[in-house]
XYZ file of C-alpha atoms in Angstrom:
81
model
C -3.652 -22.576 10.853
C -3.771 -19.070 12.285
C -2.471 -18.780 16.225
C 0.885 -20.442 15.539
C 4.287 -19.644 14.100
C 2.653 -20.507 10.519
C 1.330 -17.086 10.639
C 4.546 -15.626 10.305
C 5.585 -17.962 7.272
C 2.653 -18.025 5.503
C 1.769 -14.148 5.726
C -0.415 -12.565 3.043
C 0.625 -15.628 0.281
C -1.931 -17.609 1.719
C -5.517 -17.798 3.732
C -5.679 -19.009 7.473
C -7.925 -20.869 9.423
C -8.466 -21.764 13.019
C -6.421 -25.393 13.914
C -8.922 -28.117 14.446
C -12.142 -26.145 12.978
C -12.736 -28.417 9.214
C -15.349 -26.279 8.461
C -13.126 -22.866 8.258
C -10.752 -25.063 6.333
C -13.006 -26.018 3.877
C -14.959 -22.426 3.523
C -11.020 -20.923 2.911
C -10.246 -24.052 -0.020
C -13.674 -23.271 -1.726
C -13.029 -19.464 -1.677
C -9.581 -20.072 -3.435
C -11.157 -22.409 -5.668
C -14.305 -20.097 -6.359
C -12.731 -16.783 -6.318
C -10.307 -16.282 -9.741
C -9.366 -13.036 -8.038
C -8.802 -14.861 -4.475
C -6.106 -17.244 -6.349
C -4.831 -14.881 -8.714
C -3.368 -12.653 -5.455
C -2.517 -15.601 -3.656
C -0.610 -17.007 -6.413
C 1.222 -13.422 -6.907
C 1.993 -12.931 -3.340
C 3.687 -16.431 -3.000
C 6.738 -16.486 -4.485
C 8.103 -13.204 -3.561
C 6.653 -13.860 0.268
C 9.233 -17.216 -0.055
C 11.770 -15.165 -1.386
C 11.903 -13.142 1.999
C 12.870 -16.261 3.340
C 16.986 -16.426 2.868
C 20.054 -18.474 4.649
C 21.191 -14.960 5.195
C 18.064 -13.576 7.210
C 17.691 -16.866 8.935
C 21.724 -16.274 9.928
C 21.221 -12.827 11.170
C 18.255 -13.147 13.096
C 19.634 -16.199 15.228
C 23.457 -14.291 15.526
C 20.830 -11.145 16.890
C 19.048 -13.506 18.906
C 21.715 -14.988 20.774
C 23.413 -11.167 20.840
C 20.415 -10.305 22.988
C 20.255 -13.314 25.040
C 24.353 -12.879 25.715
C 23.661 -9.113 26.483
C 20.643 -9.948 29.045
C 23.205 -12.790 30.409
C 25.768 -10.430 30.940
C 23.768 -7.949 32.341
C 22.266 -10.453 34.854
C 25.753 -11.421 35.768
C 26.525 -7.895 36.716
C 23.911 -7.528 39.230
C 24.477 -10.783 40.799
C 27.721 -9.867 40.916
């Protein structure tokens, strides 16, 4: 469903729909099933989307994360201080 994190992961590999609206749902699984093209790009995009998706860039961007959080920490610390 669009307006969550899935957004992120799913990217152009895939279609998205409002959560809780069945009708969008089933409009976007009867274009993909109607539309050659539609699954064709979808199919293409997927696997090198997932392949973004590595230990290694999952590793970095939490060491970054917490590098930011220490750094806003530390400069909190310093004005308190």
């Amino acid at each position: 469903t669009s307006g969550s994190a899935l957004e992120e992961v799913v990217g152009d590999a895939g279609l998205l729909v409002p959560p809780a609206d069945p009708d969008a749902l089933a409009r976007a699984l009867a274009t993909v099933l109607d539309d050659p093209a539609v699954a064709a790009r979808l199919r293409a995009a997927g696997p090198p989307w997932a392949a973004t998706f590595t230990w290694e860039r999952s590793i970095d961007a939490h060491l970054d994360a917490y590098a930011r959080a220490l750094r806003h920490h530390e400069r909190g610390a310093a004005v308190a201080g």
